[in-house]
Short mmCIF file of C-alpha atoms in Angstrom, two decimals:
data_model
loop_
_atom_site.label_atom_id
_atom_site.label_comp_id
_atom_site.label_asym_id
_atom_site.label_seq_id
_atom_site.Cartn_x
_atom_site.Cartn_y
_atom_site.Cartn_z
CA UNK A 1 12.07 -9.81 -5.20
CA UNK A 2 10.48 -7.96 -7.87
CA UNK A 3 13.93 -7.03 -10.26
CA UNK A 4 13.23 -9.90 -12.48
CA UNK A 5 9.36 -9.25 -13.02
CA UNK A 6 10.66 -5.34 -13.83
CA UNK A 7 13.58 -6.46 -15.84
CA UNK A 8 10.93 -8.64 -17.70
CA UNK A 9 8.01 -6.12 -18.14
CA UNK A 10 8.86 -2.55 -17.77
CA UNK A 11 13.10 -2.26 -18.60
CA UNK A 12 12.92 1.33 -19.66
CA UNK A 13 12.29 1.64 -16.27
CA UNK A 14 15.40 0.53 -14.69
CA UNK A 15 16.98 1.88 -17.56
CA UNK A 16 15.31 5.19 -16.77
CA UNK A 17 16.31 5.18 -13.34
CA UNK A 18 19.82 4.44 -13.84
CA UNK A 19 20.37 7.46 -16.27
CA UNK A 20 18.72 10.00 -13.75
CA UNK A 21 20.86 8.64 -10.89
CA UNK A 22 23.99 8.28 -13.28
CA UNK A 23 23.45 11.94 -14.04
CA UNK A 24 23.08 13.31 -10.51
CA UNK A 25 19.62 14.16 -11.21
CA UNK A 26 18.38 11.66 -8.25
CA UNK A 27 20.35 10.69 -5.40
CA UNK A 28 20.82 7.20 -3.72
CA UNK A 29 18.20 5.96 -1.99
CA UNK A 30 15.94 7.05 -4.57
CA UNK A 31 12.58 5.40 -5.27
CA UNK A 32 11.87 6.07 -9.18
CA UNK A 33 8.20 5.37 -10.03
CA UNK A 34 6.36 4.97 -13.17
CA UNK A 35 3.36 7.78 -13.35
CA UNK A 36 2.34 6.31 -16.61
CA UNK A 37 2.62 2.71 -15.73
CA UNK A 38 0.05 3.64 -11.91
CA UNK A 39 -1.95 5.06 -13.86
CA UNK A 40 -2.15 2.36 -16.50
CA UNK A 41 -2.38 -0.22 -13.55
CA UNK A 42 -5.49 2.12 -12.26
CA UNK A 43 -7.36 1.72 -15.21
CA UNK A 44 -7.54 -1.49 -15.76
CA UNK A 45 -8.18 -2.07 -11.56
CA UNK A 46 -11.20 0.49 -12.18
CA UNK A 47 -12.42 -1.38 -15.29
CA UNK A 48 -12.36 -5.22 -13.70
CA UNK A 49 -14.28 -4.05 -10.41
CA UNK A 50 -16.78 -2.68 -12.41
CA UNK A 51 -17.27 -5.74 -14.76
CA UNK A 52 -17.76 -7.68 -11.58
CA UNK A 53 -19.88 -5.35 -9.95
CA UNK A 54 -17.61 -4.34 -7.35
CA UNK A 55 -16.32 -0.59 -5.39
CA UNK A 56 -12.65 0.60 -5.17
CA UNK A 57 -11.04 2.59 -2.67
CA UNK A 58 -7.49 2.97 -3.32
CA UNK A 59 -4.57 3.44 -0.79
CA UNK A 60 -1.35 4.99 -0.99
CA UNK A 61 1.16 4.63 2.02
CA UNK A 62 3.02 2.09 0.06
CA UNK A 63 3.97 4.95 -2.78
CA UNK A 64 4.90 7.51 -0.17
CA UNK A 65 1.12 9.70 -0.16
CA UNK A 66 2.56 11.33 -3.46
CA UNK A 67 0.65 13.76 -5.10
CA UNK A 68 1.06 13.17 -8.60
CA UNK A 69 0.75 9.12 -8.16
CA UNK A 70 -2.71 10.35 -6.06
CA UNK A 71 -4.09 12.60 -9.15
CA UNK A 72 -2.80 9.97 -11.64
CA UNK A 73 -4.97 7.36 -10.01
CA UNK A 74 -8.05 9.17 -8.62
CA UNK A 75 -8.71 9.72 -12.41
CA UNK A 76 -9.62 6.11 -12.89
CA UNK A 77 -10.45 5.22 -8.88
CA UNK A 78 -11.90 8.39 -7.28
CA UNK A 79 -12.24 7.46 -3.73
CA UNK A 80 -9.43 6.18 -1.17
CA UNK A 81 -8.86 4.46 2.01
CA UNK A 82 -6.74 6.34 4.42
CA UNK A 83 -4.88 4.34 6.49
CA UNK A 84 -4.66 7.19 8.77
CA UNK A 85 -5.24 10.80 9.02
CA UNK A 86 -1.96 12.49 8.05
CA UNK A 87 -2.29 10.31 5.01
CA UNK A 88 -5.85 11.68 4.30
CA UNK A 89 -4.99 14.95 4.73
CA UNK A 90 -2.63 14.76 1.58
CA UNK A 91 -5.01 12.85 -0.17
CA UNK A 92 -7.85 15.05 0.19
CA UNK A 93 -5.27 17.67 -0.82
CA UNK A 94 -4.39 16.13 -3.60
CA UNK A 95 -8.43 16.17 -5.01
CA UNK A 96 -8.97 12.82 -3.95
CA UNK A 97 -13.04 11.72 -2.82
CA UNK A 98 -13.03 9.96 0.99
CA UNK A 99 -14.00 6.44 0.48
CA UNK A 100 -13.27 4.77 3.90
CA UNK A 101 -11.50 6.74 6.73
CA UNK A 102 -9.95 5.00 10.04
CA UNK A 103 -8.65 1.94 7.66
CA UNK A 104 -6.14 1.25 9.77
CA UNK A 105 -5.77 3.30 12.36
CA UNK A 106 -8.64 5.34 14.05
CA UNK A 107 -9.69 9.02 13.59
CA UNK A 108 -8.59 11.09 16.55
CA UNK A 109 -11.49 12.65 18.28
CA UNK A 110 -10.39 15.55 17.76
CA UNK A 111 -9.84 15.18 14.08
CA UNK A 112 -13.03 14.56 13.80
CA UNK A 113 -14.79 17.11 12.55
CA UNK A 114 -12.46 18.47 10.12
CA UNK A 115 -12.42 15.09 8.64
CA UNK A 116 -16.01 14.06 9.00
CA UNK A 117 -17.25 17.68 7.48
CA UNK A 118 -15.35 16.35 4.27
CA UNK A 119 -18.88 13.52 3.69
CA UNK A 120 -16.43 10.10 3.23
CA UNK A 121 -18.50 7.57 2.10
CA UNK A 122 -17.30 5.27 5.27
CA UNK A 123 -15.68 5.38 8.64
CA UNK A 124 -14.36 2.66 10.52
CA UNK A 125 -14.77 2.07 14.10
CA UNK A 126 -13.16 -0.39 16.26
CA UNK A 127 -15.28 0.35 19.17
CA UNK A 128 -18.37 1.71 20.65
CA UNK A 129 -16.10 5.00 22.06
CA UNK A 130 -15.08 5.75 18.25
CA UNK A 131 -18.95 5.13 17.14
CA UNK A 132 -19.93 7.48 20.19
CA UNK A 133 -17.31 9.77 19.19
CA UNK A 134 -17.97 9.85 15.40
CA UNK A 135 -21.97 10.10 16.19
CA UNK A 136 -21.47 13.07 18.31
CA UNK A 137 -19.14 14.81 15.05
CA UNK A 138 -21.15 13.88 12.82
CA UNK A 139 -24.70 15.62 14.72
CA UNK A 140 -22.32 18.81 15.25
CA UNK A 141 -22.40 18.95 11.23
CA UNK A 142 -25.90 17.79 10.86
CA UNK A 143 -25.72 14.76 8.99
CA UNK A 144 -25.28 11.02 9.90
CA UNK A 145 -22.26 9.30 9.16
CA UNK A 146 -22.08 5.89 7.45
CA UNK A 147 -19.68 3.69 9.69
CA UNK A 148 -18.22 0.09 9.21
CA UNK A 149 -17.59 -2.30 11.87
CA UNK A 150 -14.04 -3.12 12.00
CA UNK A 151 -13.86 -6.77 13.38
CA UNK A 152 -11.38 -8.22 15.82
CA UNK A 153 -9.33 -10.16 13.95
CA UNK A 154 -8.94 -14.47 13.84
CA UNK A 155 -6.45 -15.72 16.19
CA UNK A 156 -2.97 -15.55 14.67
CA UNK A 157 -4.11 -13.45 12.00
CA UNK A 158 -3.66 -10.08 13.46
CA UNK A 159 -0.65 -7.90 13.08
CA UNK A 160 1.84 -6.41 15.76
CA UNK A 161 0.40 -3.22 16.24
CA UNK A 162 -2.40 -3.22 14.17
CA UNK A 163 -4.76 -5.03 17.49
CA UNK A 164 -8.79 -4.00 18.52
CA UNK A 165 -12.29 -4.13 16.30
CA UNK A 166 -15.28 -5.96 17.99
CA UNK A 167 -15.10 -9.24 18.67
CA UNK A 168 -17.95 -11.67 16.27
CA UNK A 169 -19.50 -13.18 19.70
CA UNK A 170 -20.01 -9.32 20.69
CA UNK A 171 -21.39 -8.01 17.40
CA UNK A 172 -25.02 -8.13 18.18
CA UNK A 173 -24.51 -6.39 21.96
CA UNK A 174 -22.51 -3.91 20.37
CA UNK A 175 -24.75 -3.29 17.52
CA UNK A 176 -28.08 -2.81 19.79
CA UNK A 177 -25.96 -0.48 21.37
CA UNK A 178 -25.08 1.75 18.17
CA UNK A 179 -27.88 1.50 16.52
CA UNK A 180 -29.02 4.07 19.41
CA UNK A 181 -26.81 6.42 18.19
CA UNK A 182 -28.12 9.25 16.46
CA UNK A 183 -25.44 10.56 14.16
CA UNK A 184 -23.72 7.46 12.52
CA UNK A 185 -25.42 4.29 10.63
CA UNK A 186 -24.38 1.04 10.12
CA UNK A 187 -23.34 0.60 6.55
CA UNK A 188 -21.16 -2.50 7.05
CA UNK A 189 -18.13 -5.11 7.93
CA UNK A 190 -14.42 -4.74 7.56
CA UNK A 191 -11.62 -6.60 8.93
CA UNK A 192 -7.82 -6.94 7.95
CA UNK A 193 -6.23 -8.90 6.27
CA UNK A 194 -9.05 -10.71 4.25
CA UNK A 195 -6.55 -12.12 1.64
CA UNK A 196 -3.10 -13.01 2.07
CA UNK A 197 -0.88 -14.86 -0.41
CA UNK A 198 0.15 -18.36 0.24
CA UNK A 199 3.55 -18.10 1.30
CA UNK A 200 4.35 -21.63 -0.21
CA UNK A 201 3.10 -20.46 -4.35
CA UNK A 202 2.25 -16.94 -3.70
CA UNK A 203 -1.22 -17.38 -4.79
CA UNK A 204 -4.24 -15.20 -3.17
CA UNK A 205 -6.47 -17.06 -0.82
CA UNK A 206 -8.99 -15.71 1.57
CA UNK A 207 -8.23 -15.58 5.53
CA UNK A 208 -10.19 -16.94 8.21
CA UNK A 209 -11.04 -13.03 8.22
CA UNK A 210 -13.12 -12.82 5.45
CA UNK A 211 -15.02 -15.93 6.93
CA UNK A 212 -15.37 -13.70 10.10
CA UNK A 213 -16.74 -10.38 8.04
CA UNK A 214 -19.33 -12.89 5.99
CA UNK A 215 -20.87 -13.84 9.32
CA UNK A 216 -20.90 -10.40 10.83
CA UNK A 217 -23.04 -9.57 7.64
CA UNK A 218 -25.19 -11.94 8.91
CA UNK A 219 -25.49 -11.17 12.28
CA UNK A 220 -26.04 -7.70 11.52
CA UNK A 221 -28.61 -8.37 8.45
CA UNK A 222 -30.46 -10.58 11.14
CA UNK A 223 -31.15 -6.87 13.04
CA UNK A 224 -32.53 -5.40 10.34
CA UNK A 225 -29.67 -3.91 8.22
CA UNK A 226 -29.57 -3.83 5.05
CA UNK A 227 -27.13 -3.04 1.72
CA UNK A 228 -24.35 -4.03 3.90
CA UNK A 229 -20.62 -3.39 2.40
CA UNK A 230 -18.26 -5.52 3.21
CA UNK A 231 -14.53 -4.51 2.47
CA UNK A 232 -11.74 -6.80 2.37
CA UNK A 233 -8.37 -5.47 1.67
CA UNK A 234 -4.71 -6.82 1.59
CA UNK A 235 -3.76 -8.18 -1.77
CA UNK A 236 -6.56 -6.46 -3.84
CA UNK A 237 -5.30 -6.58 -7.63
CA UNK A 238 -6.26 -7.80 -10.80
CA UNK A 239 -5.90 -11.56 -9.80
CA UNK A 240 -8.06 -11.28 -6.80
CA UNK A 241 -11.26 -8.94 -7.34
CA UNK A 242 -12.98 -11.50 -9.18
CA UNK A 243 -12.79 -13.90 -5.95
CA UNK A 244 -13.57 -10.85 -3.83
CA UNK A 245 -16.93 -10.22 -6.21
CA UNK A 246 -17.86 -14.47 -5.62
CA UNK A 247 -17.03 -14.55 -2.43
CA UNK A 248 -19.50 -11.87 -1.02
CA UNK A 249 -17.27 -8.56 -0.79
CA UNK A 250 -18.54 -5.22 -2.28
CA UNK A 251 -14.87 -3.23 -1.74
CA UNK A 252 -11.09 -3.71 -2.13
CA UNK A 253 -8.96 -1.68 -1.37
CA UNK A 254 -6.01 -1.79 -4.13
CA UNK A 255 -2.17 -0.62 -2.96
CA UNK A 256 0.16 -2.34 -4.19
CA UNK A 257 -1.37 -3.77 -7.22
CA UNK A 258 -1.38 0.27 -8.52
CA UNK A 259 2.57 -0.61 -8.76
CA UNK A 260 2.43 -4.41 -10.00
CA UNK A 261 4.13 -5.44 -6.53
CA UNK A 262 1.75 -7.50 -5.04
CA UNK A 263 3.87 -11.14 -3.43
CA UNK A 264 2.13 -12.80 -6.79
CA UNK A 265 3.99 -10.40 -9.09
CA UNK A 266 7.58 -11.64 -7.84
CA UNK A 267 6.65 -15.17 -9.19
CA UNK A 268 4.39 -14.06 -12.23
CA UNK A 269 5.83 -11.56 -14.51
CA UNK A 270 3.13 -11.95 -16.24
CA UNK A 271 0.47 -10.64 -14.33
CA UNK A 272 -2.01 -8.03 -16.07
CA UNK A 273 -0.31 -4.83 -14.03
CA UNK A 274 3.01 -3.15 -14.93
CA UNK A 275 5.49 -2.78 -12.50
CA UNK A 276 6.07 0.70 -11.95
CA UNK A 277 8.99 1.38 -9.03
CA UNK A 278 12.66 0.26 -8.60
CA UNK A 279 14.79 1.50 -5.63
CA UNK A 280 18.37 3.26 -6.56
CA UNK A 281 21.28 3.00 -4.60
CA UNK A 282 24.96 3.52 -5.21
CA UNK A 283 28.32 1.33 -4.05
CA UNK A 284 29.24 4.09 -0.77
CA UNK A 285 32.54 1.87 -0.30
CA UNK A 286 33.58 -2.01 -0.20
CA UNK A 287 34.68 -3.79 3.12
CA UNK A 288 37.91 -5.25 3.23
CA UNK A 289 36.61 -8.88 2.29
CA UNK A 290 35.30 -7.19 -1.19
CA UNK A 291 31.37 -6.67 0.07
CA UNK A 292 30.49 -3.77 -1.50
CA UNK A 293 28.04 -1.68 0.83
CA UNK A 294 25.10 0.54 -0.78
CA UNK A 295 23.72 3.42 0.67
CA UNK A 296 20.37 2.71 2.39
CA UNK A 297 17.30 4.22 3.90
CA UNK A 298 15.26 2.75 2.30
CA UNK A 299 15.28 -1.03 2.99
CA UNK A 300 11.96 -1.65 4.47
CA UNK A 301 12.38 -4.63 6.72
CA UNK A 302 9.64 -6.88 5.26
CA UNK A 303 11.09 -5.98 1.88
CA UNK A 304 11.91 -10.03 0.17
CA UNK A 305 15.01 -7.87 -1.26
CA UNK A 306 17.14 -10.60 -3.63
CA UNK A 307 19.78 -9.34 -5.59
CA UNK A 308 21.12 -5.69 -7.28
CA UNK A 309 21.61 -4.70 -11.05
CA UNK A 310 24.76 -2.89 -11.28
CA UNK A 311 24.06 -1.51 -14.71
CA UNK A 312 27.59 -0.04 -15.83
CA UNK A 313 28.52 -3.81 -16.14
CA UNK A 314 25.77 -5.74 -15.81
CA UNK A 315 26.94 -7.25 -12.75
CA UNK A 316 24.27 -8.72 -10.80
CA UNK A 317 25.30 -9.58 -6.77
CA UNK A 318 23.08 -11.19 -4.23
CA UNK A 319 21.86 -8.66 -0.79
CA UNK A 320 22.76 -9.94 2.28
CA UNK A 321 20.12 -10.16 4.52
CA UNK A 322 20.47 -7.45 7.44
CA UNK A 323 18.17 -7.66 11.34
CA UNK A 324 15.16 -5.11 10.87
CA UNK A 325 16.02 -3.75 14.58
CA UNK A 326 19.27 -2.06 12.98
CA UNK A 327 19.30 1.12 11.00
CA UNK A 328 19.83 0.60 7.31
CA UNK A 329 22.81 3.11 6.57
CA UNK A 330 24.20 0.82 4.10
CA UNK A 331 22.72 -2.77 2.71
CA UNK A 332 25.84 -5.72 1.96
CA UNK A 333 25.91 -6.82 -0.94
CA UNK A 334 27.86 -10.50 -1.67
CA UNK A 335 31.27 -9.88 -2.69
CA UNK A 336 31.98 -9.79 -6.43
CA UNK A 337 33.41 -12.87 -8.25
CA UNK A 338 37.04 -12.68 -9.75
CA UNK A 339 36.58 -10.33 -12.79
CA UNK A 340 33.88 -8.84 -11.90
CA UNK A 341 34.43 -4.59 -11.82
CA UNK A 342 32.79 -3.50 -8.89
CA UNK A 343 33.65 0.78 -7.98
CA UNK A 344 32.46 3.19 -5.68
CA UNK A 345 29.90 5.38 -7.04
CA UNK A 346 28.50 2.70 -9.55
CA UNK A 347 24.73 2.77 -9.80
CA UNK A 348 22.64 -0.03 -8.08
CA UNK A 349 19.22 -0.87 -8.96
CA UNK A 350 16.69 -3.18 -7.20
CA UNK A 351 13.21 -3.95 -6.69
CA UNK A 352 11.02 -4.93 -4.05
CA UNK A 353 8.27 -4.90 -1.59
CA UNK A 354 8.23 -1.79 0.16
CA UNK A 355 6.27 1.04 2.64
CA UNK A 356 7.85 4.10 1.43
CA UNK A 357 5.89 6.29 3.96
CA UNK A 358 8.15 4.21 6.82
CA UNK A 359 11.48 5.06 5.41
CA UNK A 360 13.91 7.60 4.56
CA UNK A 361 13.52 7.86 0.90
CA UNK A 362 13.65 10.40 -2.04
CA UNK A 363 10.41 9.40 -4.32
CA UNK A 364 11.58 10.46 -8.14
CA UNK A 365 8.27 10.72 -10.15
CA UNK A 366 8.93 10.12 -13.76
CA UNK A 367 6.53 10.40 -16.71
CA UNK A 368 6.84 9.39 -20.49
CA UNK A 369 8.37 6.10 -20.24
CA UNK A 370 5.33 4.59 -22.39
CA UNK A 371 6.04 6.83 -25.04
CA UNK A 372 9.86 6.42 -25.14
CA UNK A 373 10.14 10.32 -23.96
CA UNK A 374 10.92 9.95 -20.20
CA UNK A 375 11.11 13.14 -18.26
CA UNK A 376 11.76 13.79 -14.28
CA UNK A 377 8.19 15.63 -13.20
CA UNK A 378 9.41 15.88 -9.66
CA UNK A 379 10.97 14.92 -6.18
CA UNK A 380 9.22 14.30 -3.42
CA UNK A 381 9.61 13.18 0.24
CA UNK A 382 8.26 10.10 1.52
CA UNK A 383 5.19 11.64 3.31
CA UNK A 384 4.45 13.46 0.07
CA UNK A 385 6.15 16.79 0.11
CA UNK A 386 8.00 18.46 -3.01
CA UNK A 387 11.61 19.32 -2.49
#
C-alpha cells in the first residue's frame, strides 16, 4: 500500500531496515520506524493547526504506545487522546499532557480517579452513567471535570465494536440531566469517524458525523453553553486540518499522519509528511508450487498490503491476500517468475496500513536517518515495553 510512497520519499528507510534485519540486529516481523521523520511529521502538524487556529491531541495505538515516538512528538503536540486507559497509562508515563481521555473506549469507574487526578483537559462520555460516574471522581478530588459528549454515530457509519454515545434526538434530555451534575461540565461534541477517505480517490471528506457533532453544538449552545469544542478525528493530517478549521471543528486528533500513512499517502507520495515505518519480514520457506511464505505477526487485517521488496535482488512479488479470521504465521507471497532468485532467509520489506498495538510485532526505533548516521535506539514491544 504504502512501499511505493516510502520507496519514493524516505529510501534510507527501507534501506535502513534491511541492513538491521540483514545483520540480525532486528528480527522478522519487525516494524522499523523513523524517530526523526515522527517527529518531523509532528512539527509541521503542530505548526498548520496553529496557523488555522486549531488544537491537537495526538494518538498513538497505531505506532505501538512507544515511548520514544511519544517524547519525540509531545515536543511539538503536548497533549494526546487515549484511546483507552492502558494506552494512557504509557503515555502519561512517557511525559505526555492528557488532552481527551475515553476517545474510544470509556474510563473504567474504577480507573477513575487515578486518571481523573492527572487534570486532562477532556473526558468523553457516552452516557449519563459515565457523566455520573466521572462527576462523582471528579468531586472526590475537588475539582470539576470538563467532559465531551460522545455522539451516537450516523447509521452505517459506526464501527463493529466501537457502538454507544447519545443519540442527537436525546441530546437536550440528556443534557438537562448533566448539567445537574456537580463535578463535570460540558465543554463539548465528539463523534467518530468525522472524516473518512473516499474509497474511490482516497481524498478526505467529512461524514454524516461531523454533520451530526455541528448540530449537537447547536443544540447544546441553545442551553446556554458556551466555547464548545468540537473534535473530529479519523484522517487528521496535513491535507485535512484546514477543512476541519472551515468546517467548524476546534480539535483533531492526528495518528497516522505522525507516520505519513494516512489512505491519501498510498496514492500521493507527495503529501507534506514523511513516511516513517516499513514492516520486515524474511522468506521462512517456499511451498512446493514456488510461493515463498514470510514470517508474519504482524499483518493487521485491514492492512491494503500490495507487494514485498526483496532487497538482495530487487525482486519485487505481489502478497496474496489471506481471511483476517486466520492467524498470520506466515503471509504468501506470488510465486517468483523464471529467473528470479528467491532463498530462505532473504530479507522482505513492505509497507502498509497498520495497528501495531493489535499484533504481534517487534517495534525497532531508529534515529539518524535525516542525517545519513542511522543508529538502532531501541526495541520495543507492541504495547510499548523495552526488551
Amino acid at each position: 500500500m504504502f512501499l511505493d510512497t516510502v520507496l519514493t520519499r524516505n529510501p534510507q528507510l527501507a534501506d535502513a531496515a534491511a541492513a538491521l534485519h540483514d545483520s540480525g540486529e532486528i528480527p522478522p516481523n519487525t516494524y522499523v520506524v523513523d524517530l526523526d521523520a515522527v517527529e518531523a511529521n509532528a512539527a509541521m502538524l503542530a505548526a498548520e493547526a496553529e496557523r488555522v487556529g486549531l488544537g491537537l491531541w495526538f494518538v498513538v495505538k497505531q505506532i505501538g504506545r512507544n515511548p520514544e515516538l511519544i517524547r519525540a512528538i509531545a515536543r511539538h503536540i503536548p497533549k494526546f487522546a487515549a484511546i483507552e486507559p492502558p494506552e494512557a497509562r504509557v503515555l502519561h508515563a512517557a511525559g505526555a499532557q492528557a488532552g481527551n481521555l475515553g476517545h474510544l473506549a470509556q474510563i473504567p469507574r474504577r480507573a477513575l480517579p487515578e486518571m481523573l487526578a492527572w487534570r486532562p483537559e477532556t473526558v468523553t462520555v457516552y452516557d449519563l452513567a459515565n457523566a455520573r460516574a466521572v462527576s462523582d471522581a471528579a468531586e472526590g478530588l475537588g475539582f470539576v471535570q470538563d467532559i465531551l459528549i460522545r455522539l451516537e454515530g450516523a447509521e452505517g457509519s459506526v464501527y463493529p465494536g466501537q457502538e454507544g454515545g447519545v443519540p442527537l434526538d436525546g441530546l437536550d434530555a440528556f443534557a438537562a440531566q448533566a448539567e445537574r451534575l456537580p463535578g463535570v461540565r460540558i465543554a463539548g461534541v465528539t463523534a467518530f469517524p468525522c472524516v473518512l477517505c473516499d474509497p474511490a480517490d482516497s481524498r478526505p471528506r467529512p461524514t454524516p458525523n461531523f454533520e451530526l457533532a455541528l448540530k449537537a453544538r447547536q443544540v447544546l449552545a441553545a442551553r446556554g453553553h458556551a466555547d464548545l469544542a468540537l473534535s473530529a478525528p479519523s484522517a487528521t493530517s496535513m491535507a485535512t486540518l484546514p477543512m476541519l478549521a472551515e468546517l467548524g471543528a476546534t480539535h483533531g486528533e492526528p495518528g497516522h499522519s505522525l507516520t505519513g500513512t494516512t489512505p491519501l499517502h498510498a496514492v500521493d507520495p507527495h503529501q507534506p509528511e514523511i513516511p516513517a515505518y516499513v514492516y520486515v519480514s524474511e522468506v521462512a520457506h517456499t511451498l512446493a508450487d514456488g510461493r515463498p511464505a514470510l514470517f508474519g505477526g504482524g499483518f493487521y487485517a485491514r492492512s491494503g498490503v500490495k507487494d514485498a521488496l526483496l532487497p538482495r535482488t530487487g525482486v519485487r512479488l505481489p502478497v496474496q491476500e489471506a481471511p483476517a479470521e486466520n492467524i498470520d504465521y506466515y503471509r504468501l507471497l506470488e510465486a517468483p517468475a523464471p529467473g528470479q532468485d528467491v532463498r530462505v532467509g532473504d530479507t522482505a520489506v513492505l509497507a502498509f496500513r497498520t495497528q501495531i498495538f493489535v499484533t504481534r510485532s517487534t517495534v525497532a526505533v531508529v534515529s539518524g536517518l535525516s542525517s545519513g548516521a542511522p543508529k538502532l535506539t531501541g526495541l520495543y514491544d507492541p504495547l510499548g515495553r523495552a526488551y
